[in-house]
Amino acid sequence: MAIVEASSHAPTPLLKYELDIVIPTIRNLDFLEMWRPFFEPYHLIIVQDGDPSKSINIPDGFDYELYDRNDINKILGPKASCISFKVSACRCFGYMVSKKKYIFTINDDCFVSSLIYGAN
């Protein structure tokens, strides 16, 4: 009978080095806690919609970049107006700054199904 040793480290998540997750937001990102098992291995690009002076809470443990309207103005200069801040269209800036092959996007009001996460 052969004995198979368990690996001492977890396998690298699919697309770990090829995927960014873009999240447009106007609120604290507490919803990320329920997505943690899925999103924690990946890089997040968070684009804050609305008032840039309002700070938003991002749970610890995530690898992320946070951009707001001031950052977009600084980076794009006179072309910043091409990034709309209506109906979460600011996510387009996240697409622009991503350097990855694939981009996944999710709104800040999307939740994991209770069938997966457990009924609350």
Coordinates of C-alpha atoms in Angstrom, one line a residue:
M1 CA 0.0 0.0 0.0
A2 CA 1.4 3.4 -1.0
I3 CA 1.4 6.3 1.4
V4 CA 0.7 9.7 -0.1
E5 CA 2.0 12.6 1.9
A6 CA -0.2 15.6 2.1
S7 CA 1.3 18.8 0.6
S8 CA 2.4 21.2 3.3
H9 CA 1.1 24.2 1.3
A10 CA -2.2 25.0 -0.3
P11 CA -2.3 25.0 -4.1
T12 CA -2.1 28.4 -5.9
P13 CA -5.6 29.7 -6.7
L14 CA -6.6 29.7 -10.3
L15 CA -5.4 32.8 -12.2
K16 CA -3.7 34.1 -9.0
Y17 CA -1.3 36.2 -11.1
E18 CA -3.6 36.9 -14.0
L19 CA -6.7 38.3 -12.4
D20 CA -7.7 41.6 -10.8
I21 CA -11.1 42.1 -9.1
V22 CA -12.5 45.6 -9.7
I23 CA -15.1 47.0 -7.2
P24 CA -16.8 50.3 -7.6
T25 CA -18.1 51.5 -4.2
I26 CA -19.9 54.3 -2.3
R27 CA -19.9 52.5 1.0
N28 CA -17.8 50.5 3.5
L29 CA -16.7 47.2 2.1
D30 CA -17.8 45.0 5.0
F31 CA -19.5 42.7 2.4
L32 CA -16.0 41.5 1.5
E33 CA -16.0 39.3 4.6
M34 CA -18.4 36.9 3.1
W35 CA -16.4 36.9 -0.2
R36 CA -13.1 36.4 1.7
P37 CA -12.7 32.7 0.8
F38 CA -13.1 33.5 -2.9
F39 CA -11.4 37.0 -3.1
E40 CA -8.6 37.0 -0.5
P41 CA -5.9 35.4 -2.8
Y42 CA -6.5 38.1 -5.5
H43 CA -5.6 41.7 -6.0
L44 CA -8.5 44.2 -5.6
I45 CA -8.8 47.5 -7.4
I46 CA -11.4 49.6 -5.5
V47 CA -12.7 52.7 -7.1
Q48 CA -14.5 55.0 -4.7
D49 CA -17.6 56.6 -6.2
G50 CA -18.9 59.9 -4.7
D51 CA -17.3 62.2 -2.2
P52 CA -13.5 61.5 -2.0
S53 CA -13.2 63.1 1.4
K54 CA -15.4 60.3 2.9
S55 CA -13.2 57.4 4.0
I56 CA -14.4 53.9 3.5
N57 CA -13.6 50.8 5.6
I58 CA -11.9 47.9 3.8
P59 CA -11.5 44.8 5.9
D60 CA -7.9 43.8 6.8
G61 CA -6.1 41.0 4.9
F62 CA -6.9 42.0 1.4
D63 CA -4.4 43.1 -1.2
Y64 CA -5.9 46.2 -2.8
E65 CA -5.4 49.6 -4.4
L66 CA -7.9 52.3 -3.6
Y67 CA -8.7 55.1 -6.1
D68 CA -11.1 58.1 -5.8
R69 CA -12.0 61.0 -8.0
N70 CA -9.0 63.0 -6.9
D71 CA -6.7 60.1 -8.0
I72 CA -8.4 59.9 -11.3
N73 CA -8.1 63.6 -11.9
K74 CA -4.4 63.4 -11.0
I75 CA -3.7 60.4 -13.2
L76 CA -5.8 61.4 -16.2
G77 CA -5.6 65.2 -16.0
P78 CA -7.9 66.9 -18.6
K79 CA -9.1 63.4 -19.8
A80 CA -10.5 62.5 -16.4
S81 CA -14.0 63.5 -17.5
C82 CA -14.1 60.4 -19.6
I83 CA -14.6 58.4 -16.4
S84 CA -18.2 58.7 -15.4
F85 CA -19.2 58.5 -11.8
K86 CA -22.8 57.6 -12.5
V87 CA -24.2 54.1 -12.0
S88 CA -20.9 52.6 -11.0
A89 CA -19.3 53.4 -14.3
C90 CA -16.2 54.5 -12.3
R91 CA -15.2 50.8 -12.5
C92 CA -13.9 51.7 -16.0
F93 CA -11.0 53.4 -14.3
G94 CA -10.2 50.1 -12.5
Y95 CA -10.2 48.3 -15.9
M96 CA -7.7 51.0 -17.1
V97 CA -5.2 50.7 -14.3
S98 CA -5.3 46.9 -14.1
K99 CA -2.2 45.2 -15.5
K100 CA -3.6 41.7 -15.4
K101 CA -4.9 39.6 -18.3
Y102 CA -8.3 39.1 -16.8
I103 CA -10.6 41.4 -14.8
F104 CA -13.6 40.3 -12.7
T105 CA -15.9 43.0 -11.4
I106 CA -18.5 43.0 -8.6
N107 CA -20.8 45.6 -7.1
D108 CA -20.6 46.4 -3.4
D109 CA -24.1 45.2 -2.9
C110 CA -23.6 41.6 -4.2
F111 CA -23.7 38.9 -1.6
V112 CA -22.8 35.3 -1.5
S113 CA -25.8 33.0 -1.7
S114 CA -27.0 31.7 1.7
L115 CA -26.8 28.2 0.1
I116 CA -23.0 28.6 0.0
Y117 CA -22.4 31.0 2.9
G118 CA -25.0 29.7 5.4
A119 CA -28.3 31.2 6.2
N120 CA -28.3 34.2 8.5

